[in-house]
Coordinates of C-alpha atoms in Angstrom, one line a residue:
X1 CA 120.1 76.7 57.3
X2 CA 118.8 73.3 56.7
X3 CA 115.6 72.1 54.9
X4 CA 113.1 72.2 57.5
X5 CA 114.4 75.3 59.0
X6 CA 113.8 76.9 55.7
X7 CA 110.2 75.3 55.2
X8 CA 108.9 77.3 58.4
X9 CA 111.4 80.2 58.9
X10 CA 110.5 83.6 58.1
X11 CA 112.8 83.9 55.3
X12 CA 111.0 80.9 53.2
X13 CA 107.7 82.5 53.0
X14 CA 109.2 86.1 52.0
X15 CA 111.1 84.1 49.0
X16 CA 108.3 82.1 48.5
X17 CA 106.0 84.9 48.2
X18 CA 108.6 87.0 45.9
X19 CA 108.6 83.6 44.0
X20 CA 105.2 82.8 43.4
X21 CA 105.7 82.7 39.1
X22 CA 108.9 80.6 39.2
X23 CA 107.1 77.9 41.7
X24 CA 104.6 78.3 39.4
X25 CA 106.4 77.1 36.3
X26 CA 107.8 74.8 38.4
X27 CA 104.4 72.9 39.9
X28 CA 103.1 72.9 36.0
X29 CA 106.7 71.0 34.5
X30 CA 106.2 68.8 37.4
X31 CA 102.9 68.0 36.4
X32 CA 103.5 67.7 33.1
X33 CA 106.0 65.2 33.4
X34 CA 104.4 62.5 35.8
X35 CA 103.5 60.6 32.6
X36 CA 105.4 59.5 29.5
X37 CA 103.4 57.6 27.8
X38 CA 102.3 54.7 30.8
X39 CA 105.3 55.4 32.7
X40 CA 104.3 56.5 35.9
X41 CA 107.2 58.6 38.3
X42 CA 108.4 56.3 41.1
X43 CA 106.6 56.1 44.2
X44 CA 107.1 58.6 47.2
X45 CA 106.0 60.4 50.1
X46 CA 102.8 62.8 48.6
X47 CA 103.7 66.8 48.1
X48 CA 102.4 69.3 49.2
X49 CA 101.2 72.4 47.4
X50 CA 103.5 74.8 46.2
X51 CA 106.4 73.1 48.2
X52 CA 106.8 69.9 47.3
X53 CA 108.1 67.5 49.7
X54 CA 110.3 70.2 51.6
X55 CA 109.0 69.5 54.8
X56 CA 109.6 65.7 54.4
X57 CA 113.0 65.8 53.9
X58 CA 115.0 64.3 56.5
X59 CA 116.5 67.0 59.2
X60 CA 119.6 65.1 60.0
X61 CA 120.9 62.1 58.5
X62 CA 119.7 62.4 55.8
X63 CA 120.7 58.6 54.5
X64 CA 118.9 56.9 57.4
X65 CA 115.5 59.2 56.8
X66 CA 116.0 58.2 53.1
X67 CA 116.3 54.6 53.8
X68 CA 112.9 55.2 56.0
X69 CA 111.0 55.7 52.6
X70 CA 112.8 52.6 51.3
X71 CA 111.0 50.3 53.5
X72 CA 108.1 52.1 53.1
X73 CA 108.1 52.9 49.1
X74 CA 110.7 50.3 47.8
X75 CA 114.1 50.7 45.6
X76 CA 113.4 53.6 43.6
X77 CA 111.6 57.0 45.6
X78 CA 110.5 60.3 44.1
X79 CA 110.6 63.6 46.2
X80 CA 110.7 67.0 44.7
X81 CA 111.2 70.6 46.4
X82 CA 110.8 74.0 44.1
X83 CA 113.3 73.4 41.5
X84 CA 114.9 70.2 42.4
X85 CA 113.3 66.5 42.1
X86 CA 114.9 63.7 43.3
X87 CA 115.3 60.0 42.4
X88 CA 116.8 58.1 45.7
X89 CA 118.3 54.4 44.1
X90 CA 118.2 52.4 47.0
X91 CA 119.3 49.1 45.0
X92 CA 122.9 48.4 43.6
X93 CA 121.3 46.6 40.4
X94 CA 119.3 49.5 40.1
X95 CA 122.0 51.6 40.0
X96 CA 124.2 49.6 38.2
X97 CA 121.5 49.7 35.7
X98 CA 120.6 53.2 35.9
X99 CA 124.0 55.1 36.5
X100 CA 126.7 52.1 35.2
X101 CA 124.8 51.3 32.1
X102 CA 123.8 54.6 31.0
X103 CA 126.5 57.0 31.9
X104 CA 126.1 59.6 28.6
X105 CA 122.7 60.0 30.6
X106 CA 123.0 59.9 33.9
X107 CA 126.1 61.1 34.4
X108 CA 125.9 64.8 34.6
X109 CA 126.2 66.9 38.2
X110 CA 123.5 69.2 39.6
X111 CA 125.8 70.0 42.9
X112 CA 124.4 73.3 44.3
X113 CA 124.8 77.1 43.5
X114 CA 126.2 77.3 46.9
X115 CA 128.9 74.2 46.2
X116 CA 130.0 75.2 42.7
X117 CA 129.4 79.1 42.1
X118 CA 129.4 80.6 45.7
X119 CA 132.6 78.5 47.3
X120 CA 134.8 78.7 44.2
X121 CA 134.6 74.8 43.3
X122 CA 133.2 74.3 40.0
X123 CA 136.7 73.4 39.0
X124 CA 136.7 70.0 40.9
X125 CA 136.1 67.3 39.1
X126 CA 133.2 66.1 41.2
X127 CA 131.6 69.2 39.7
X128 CA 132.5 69.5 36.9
X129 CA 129.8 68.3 33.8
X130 CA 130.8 65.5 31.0
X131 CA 132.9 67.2 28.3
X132 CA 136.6 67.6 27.3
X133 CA 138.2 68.8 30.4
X134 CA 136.3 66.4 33.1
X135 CA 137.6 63.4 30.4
X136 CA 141.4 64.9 30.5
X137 CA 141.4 65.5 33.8
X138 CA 140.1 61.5 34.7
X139 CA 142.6 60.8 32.0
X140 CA 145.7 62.5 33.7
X141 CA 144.6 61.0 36.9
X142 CA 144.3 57.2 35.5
X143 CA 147.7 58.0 34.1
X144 CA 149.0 58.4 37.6
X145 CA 146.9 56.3 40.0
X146 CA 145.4 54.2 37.8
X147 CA 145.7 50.3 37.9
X148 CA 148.9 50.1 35.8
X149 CA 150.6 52.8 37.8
X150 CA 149.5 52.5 41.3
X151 CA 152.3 50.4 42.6
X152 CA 154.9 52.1 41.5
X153 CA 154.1 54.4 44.9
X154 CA 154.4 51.4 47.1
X155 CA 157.8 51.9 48.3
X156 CA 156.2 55.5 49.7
X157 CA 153.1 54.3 51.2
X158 CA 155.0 51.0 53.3
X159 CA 157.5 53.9 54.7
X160 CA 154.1 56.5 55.4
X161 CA 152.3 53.5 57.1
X162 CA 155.2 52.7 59.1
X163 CA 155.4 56.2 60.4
X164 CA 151.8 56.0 61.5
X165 CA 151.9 53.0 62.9
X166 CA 155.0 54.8 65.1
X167 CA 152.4 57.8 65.7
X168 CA 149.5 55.8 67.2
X169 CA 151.7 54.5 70.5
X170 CA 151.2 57.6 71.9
X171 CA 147.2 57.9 71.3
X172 CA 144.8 58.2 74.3
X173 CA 141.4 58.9 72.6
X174 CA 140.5 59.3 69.3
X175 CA 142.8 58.5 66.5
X176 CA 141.0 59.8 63.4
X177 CA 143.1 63.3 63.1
X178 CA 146.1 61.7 63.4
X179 CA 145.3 59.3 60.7
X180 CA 144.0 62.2 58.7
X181 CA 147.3 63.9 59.2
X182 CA 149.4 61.2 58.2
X183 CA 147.3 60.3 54.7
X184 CA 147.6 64.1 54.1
X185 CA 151.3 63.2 54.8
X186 CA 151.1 60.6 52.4
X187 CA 149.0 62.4 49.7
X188 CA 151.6 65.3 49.6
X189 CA 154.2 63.4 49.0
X190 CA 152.7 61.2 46.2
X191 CA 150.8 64.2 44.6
X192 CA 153.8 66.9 44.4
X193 CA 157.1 65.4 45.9
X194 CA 158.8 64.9 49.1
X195 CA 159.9 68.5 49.0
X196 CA 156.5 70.3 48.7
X197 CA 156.2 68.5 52.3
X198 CA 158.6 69.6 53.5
X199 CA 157.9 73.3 52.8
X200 CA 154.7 73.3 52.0
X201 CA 152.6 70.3 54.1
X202 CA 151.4 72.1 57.3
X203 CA 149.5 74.6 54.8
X204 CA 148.4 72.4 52.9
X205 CA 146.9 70.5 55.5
X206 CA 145.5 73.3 57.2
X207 CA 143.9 74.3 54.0
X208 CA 142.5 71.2 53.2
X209 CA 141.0 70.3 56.3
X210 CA 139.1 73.9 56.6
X211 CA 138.2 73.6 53.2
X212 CA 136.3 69.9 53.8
X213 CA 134.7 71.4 56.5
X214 CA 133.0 73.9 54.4
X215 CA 132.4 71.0 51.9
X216 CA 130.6 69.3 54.4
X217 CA 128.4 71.8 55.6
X218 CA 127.3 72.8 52.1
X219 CA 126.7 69.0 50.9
X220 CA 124.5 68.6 54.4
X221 CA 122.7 71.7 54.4
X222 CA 119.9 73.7 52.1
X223 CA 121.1 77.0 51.2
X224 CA 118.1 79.2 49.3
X225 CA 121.0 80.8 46.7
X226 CA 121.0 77.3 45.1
X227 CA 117.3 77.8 43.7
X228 CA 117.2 81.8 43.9
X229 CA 120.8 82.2 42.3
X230 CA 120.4 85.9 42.1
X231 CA 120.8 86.0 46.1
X232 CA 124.3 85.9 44.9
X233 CA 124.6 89.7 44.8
X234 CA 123.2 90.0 48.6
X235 CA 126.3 91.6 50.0
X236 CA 128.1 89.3 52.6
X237 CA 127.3 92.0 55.7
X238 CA 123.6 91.6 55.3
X239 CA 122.5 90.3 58.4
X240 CA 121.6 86.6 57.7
X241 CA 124.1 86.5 54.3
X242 CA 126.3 83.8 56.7
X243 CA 126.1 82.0 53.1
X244 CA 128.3 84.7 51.7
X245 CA 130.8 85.0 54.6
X246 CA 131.1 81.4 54.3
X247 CA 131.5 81.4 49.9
X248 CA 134.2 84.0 50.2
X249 CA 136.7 81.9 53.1
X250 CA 135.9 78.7 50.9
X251 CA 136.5 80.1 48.0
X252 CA 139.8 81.7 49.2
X253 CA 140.3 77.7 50.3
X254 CA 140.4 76.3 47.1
X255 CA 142.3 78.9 45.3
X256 CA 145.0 78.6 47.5
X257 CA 144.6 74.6 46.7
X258 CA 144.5 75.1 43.0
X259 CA 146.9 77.3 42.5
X260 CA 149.7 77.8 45.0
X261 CA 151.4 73.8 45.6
X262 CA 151.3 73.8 41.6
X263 CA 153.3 76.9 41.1
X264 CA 155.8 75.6 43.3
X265 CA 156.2 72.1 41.8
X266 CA 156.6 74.1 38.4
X267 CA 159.9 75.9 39.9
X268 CA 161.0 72.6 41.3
X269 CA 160.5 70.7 38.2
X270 CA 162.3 73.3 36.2
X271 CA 165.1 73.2 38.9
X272 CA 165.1 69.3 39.1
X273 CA 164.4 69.9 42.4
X274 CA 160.9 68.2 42.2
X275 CA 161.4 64.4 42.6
X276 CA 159.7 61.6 42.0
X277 CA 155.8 62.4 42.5
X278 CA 152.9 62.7 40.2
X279 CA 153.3 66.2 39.7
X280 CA 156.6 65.1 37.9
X281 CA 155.1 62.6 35.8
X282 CA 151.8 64.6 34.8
X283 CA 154.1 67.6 33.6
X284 CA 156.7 66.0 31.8
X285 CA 153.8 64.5 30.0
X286 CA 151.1 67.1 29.8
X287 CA 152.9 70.0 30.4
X288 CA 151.7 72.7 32.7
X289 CA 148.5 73.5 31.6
X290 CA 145.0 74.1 33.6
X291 CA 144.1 70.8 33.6
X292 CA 147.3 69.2 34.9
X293 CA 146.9 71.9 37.7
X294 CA 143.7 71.0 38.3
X295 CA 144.4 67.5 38.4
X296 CA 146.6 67.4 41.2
X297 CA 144.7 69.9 43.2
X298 CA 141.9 67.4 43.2
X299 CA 144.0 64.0 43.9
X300 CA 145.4 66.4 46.8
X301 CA 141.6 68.0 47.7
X302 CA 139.8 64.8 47.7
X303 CA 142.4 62.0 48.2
X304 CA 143.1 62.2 52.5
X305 CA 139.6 62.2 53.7
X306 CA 137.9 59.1 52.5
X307 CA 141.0 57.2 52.7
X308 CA 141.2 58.2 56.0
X309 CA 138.0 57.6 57.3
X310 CA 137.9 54.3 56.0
X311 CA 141.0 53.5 57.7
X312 CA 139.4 55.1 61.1
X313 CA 136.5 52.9 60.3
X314 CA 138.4 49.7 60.0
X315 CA 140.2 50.5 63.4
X316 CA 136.9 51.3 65.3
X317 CA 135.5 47.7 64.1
X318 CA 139.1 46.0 65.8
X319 CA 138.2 48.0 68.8
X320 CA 134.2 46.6 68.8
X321 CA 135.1 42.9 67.7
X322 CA 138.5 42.0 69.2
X323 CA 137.9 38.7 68.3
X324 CA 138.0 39.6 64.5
X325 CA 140.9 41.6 65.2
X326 CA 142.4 38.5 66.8
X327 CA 141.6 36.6 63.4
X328 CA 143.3 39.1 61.2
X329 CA 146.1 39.1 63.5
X330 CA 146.7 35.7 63.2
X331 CA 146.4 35.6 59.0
X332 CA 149.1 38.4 59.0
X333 CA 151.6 36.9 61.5
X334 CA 151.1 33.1 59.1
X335 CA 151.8 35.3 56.0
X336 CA 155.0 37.2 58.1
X337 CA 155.8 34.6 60.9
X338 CA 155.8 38.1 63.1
X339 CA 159.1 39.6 62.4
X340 CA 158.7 42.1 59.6
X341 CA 155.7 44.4 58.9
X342 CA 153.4 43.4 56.7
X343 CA 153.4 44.2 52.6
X344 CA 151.3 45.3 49.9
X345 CA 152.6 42.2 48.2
X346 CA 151.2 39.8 50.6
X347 CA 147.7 41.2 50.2
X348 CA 146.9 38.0 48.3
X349 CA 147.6 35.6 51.2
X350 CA 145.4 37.8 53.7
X351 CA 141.9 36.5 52.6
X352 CA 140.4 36.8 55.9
X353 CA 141.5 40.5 56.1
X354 CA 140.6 41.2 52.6
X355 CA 137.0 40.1 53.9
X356 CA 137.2 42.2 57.0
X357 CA 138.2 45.5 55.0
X358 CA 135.3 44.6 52.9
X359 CA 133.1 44.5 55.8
X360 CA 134.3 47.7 57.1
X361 CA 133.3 49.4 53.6
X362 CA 129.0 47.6 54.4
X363 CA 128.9 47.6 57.8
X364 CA 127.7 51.2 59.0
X365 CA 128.6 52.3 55.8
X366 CA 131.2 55.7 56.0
X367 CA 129.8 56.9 53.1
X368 CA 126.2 56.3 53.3
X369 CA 125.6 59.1 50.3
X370 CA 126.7 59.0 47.2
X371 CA 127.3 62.4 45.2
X372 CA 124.8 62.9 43.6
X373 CA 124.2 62.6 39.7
X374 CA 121.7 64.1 37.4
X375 CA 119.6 63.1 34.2
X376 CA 120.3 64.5 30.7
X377 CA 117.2 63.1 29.3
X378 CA 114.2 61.0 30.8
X379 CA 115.0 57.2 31.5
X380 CA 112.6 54.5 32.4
X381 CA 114.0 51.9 34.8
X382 CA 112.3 49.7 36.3
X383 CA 108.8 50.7 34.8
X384 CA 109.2 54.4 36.3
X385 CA 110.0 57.2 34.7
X386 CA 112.7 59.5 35.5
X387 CA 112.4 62.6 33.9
X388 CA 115.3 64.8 32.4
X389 CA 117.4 67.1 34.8
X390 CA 116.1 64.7 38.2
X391 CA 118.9 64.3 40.9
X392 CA 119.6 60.7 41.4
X393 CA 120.8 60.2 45.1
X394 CA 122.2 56.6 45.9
X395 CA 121.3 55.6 48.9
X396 CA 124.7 53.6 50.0
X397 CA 123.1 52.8 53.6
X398 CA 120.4 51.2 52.4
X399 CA 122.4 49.2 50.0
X400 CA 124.7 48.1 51.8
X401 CA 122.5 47.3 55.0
X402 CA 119.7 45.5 53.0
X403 CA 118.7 42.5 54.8
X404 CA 117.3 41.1 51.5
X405 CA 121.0 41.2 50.3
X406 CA 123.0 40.7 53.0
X407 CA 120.9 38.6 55.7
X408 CA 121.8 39.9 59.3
X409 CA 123.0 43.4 57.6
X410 CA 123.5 44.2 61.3
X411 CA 126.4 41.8 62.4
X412 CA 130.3 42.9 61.2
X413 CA 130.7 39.0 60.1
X414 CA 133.7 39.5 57.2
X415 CA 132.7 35.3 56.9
X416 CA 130.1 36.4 54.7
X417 CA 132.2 37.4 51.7
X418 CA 134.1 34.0 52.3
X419 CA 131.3 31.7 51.8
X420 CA 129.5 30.0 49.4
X421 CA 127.6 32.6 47.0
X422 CA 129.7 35.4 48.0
X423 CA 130.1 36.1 44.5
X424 CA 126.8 37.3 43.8
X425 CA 127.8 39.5 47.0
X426 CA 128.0 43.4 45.8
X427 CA 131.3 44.8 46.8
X428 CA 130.8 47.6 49.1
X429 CA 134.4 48.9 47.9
X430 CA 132.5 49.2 44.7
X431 CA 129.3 51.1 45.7
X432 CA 131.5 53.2 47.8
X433 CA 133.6 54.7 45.1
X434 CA 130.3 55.0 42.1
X435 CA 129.0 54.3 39.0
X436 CA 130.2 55.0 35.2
X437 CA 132.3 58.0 34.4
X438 CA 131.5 59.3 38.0
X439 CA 133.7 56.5 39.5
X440 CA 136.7 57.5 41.7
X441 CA 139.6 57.8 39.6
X442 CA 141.4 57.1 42.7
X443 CA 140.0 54.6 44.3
X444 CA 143.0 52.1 43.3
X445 CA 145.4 54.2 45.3
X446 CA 142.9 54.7 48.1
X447 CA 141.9 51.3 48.7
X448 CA 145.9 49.9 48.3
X449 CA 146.6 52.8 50.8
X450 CA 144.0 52.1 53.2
X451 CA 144.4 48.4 53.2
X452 CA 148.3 48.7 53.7
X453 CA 147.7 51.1 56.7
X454 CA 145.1 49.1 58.5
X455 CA 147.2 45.8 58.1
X456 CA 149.7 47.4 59.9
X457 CA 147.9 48.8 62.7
X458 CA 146.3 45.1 63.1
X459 CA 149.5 43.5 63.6
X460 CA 151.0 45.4 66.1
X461 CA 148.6 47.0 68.3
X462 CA 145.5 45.5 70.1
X463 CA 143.0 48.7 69.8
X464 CA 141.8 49.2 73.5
X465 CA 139.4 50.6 75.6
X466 CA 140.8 53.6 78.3
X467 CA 141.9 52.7 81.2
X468 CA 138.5 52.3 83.4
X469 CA 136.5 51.7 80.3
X470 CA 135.1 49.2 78.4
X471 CA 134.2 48.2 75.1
X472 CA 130.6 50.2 73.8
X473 CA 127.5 47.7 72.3
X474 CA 128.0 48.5 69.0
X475 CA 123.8 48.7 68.6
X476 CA 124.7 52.3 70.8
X477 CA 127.4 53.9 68.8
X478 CA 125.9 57.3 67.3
X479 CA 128.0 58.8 63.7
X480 CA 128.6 62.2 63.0
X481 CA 125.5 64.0 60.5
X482 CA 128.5 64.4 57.8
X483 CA 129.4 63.6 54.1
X484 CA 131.9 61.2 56.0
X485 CA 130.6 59.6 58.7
X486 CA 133.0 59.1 61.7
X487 CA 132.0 57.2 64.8
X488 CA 131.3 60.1 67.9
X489 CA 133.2 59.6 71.1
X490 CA 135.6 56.7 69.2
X491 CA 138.0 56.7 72.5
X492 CA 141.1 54.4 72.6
X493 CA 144.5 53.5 72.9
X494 CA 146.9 51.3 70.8
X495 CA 149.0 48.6 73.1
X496 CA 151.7 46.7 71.3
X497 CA 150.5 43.2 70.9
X498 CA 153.7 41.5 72.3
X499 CA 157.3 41.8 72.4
X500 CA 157.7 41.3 68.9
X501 CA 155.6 44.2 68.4
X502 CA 157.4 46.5 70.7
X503 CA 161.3 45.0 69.0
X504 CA 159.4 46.3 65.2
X505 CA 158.4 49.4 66.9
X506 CA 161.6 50.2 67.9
X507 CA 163.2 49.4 64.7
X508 CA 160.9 51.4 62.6
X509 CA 161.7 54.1 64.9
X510 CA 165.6 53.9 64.4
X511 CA 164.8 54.0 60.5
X512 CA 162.0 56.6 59.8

């Protein structure tokens, strides 16, 4: 059930009426907090009584409704429903300021009832509040992924791109699930060991990619057990408890997640059996505790999606603008002279591409939501106040398509991190992957992996049309309504650019 189905279905007024003295409590702290001192909330569409702005909120996506009230209200908006208020950041420097700069404050989770409690994730660290375990667990995962560490799992990701570079000759239509399959290839192997694929992978696939599903309908939609927590006891046969049916599977997911790859890499460590992964390194260092466990289930849970969607995104701009793709092409065969794929090690000799992976992060943004974070006290940015225990949304779309920043926002022109005043530029890589303590902990591995894939894919395939069909106006593509947005109806195929091409082809396939 989304938001405006619950502001006029028949279930919202019975909980409204049974809640009368809670919304109550709620309209006078909301009152009572408009002011601090002069500090006035930020701007926003007006409330109604009672419920707030819950018939405001955007139906479906949600990021281009939200970006709406930016050009109506500006670069901070207030919106509040029973029990929630919002502050949407529709500025980088504003967030930089608000999130960055003042992460003991702002950098605590309200993710749903529904999210945390009902699906059985409140041990993710996306979830999980500022304290001992969400600092061990970043730690663990800096430890492994982190700047200093990330390349030693470059010999593992050149092979895995390789093998989906093999995997695309035979696509005719949409590529992203056999990119997704391959990163969560490439993820297994990294986060638990060659071996655990090998036994373990399809599951773990499976798993995952029901389990994201779930993720995204919870993130997208309003469920009522997030404000009225005692719904929890509704048992899951009650007609209309789809919330519960839902709760239970997802919450089956993510045990199976947590608990079962890391009891198997515990009996291949002690066997020696294990290999070289990060499971190895995490317990020979940490030992097997809760938090190492935990660890890898969320580099696993949260690692394939995002990396694959980027890479998805950066092939679906080749296929738009093949005279881009002809551009990047031409940097990679001048850094390889065409006769061995491209490596991570030559990133630095790829500026153009660098500038077209950057471009892929703005343009259409995949993520055009940030998770949200959530006030431990109030703040005043700005001039505005925002009150203790608001959710602060950033608005990535609107960042990252702001014609005051970025000039013809509209265009895929990767020339614009190249020229003059580029550094003043935000980097989308950068909003993408948040603020403060809430940054990915693996965006270095993500964004190595990504780029190393979609350098690959450039220089040996032309990304074209169907046979019959021709290239879409980019100005009509519609995205899916999801946490991740994918391009719908994203139909191709992937031609070997020349002979050279082919000759690599076949020699990758003689050694994977």
């Amino acid at each position: 059930m989304d938001i405006q189905e619950l502001a006029t279905s028949p279930l919202s007024l019975g909980i409204i009426a049974l809640s009368v003295a809670s919304i109550g409590l709620f309209v006078k702290h909301s009152s009572s907090t408009t002011k601090n001192g002069d500090r006035s909330l930020p701007p926003g569409p007006p409330s109604e009584f009672l419920i707030g702005n819950l018939r405001q909120l955007p139906k479906h996506h949600m990021s281009a409704g939200f970006t709406e009230w930016a050009k109506e209200y500006g670069d901070i908006v207030h919106a509040q429903i029973p029990g929630l208020r919002f502050i949407i950041v529709n500025s980088y420097p504003l967030a930089q300021e608000l999130l960055a700069k003042r992460p003991n404050t702002t950098g605590h989770r309200k993710n749903g009832f529904m999210l945390r409690e009902i699906m059985g994730l409140a041990w993710t660290l996306p979830n999980l509040p500022p304290g001992g375990k969400h600092a061990e667990v970043r730690k663990m995962m800096r430890r492994a992924i982190g700047p200093q560490r990330v390349g030693h799992h470059d010999p593992v990701v050149e092979k895995c791109a390789a093998r989906l570079a093999l995997k695309l000759q035979t696509v005719k239509g949409d590529p992203s699930q056999i990119i997704l399959g391959e990163i969560g290839r490439l993820v297994t192997t990294v986060t638990y060991g060659e071996e655990m694929w090998k036994t373990m992978g399809d599951d773990l696939a499976k798993w995952n990619l029901e389990e994201m599903h779930y993720v995204n309908e919870a993130f997208f939609n309003f469920w009522p057990v997030d404000i009225f927590t005692f719904m929890r006891f509704i048992p899951s046969w009650t007609p209309g408890a789809y919330f519960k049916k839902m709760g239970n599977r997802a919450t089956w997911l993510s045990n199976q997640i947590r608990y079962t790859p890391f009891v198997k890499a515990q009996k291949l460590y002690n066997s020696g059996d294990l290999g070289p992964s990060i499971a190895s390194d995490l317990l020979e260092e940490f030992g097997a505790t809760e938090n190492t466990q935990d660890a890898l289930a969320v580099l696993y849970l949260t690692g394939s999606d995002t990396t694959a969607t980027a890479i998805t995104a950066f092939c679906h701009a080749l296929f738009l603008f093949p005279e881009v793709a002809q551009k990047i092409y031409a940097e990679i065969v001048a850094a390889t002279e065409g006769m061995r794929l491209p490596q991570i090690t030559d990133r630095a000799r790829l500026p153009y591409t660098e500038a077209a992976w950057k471009e892929t992060f703005r343009w259409n943004p995949f993520l055009p939501l940030d998770i949200p974070h959530m006030t431990s006290q109030d703040e005043v940015v700005n001039g505005y106040l925002v009150p203790a225990d608001s959710v602060i949304m950033p608005n990535n779309e609107f960042m990252l398509m702001d014609p005051r920043v970025w000039g013809d926002p509209e265009n895929f022109r990767p020339e614009r991190f190249l020229e003059s005043g580029a550094d003043s530029l935000p980097n989308p890589l950068t909003v993408i992957f948040g603020y403060g303590m809430r940054t990915c902990p693996g965006l270095y591995l993500a964004d190595r992996v990504g780029f190393q894939y979609s350098i690959c894919i450039a220089m040996l395939f032309n990304i074209l049309p169907l046979e019959g069909k021709g290239i879409p106006d980019p100005a009509t593509i519609e995205y899916t309504d999801t946490a991740l947005r994918l391009p719908i109806a994203f139909e191709c195929q992937f031609v070997p650019r020349d002979e050279k091409a082919r000759n690599l082809l076949s020699t990758l396939a003689l050694e994977t």
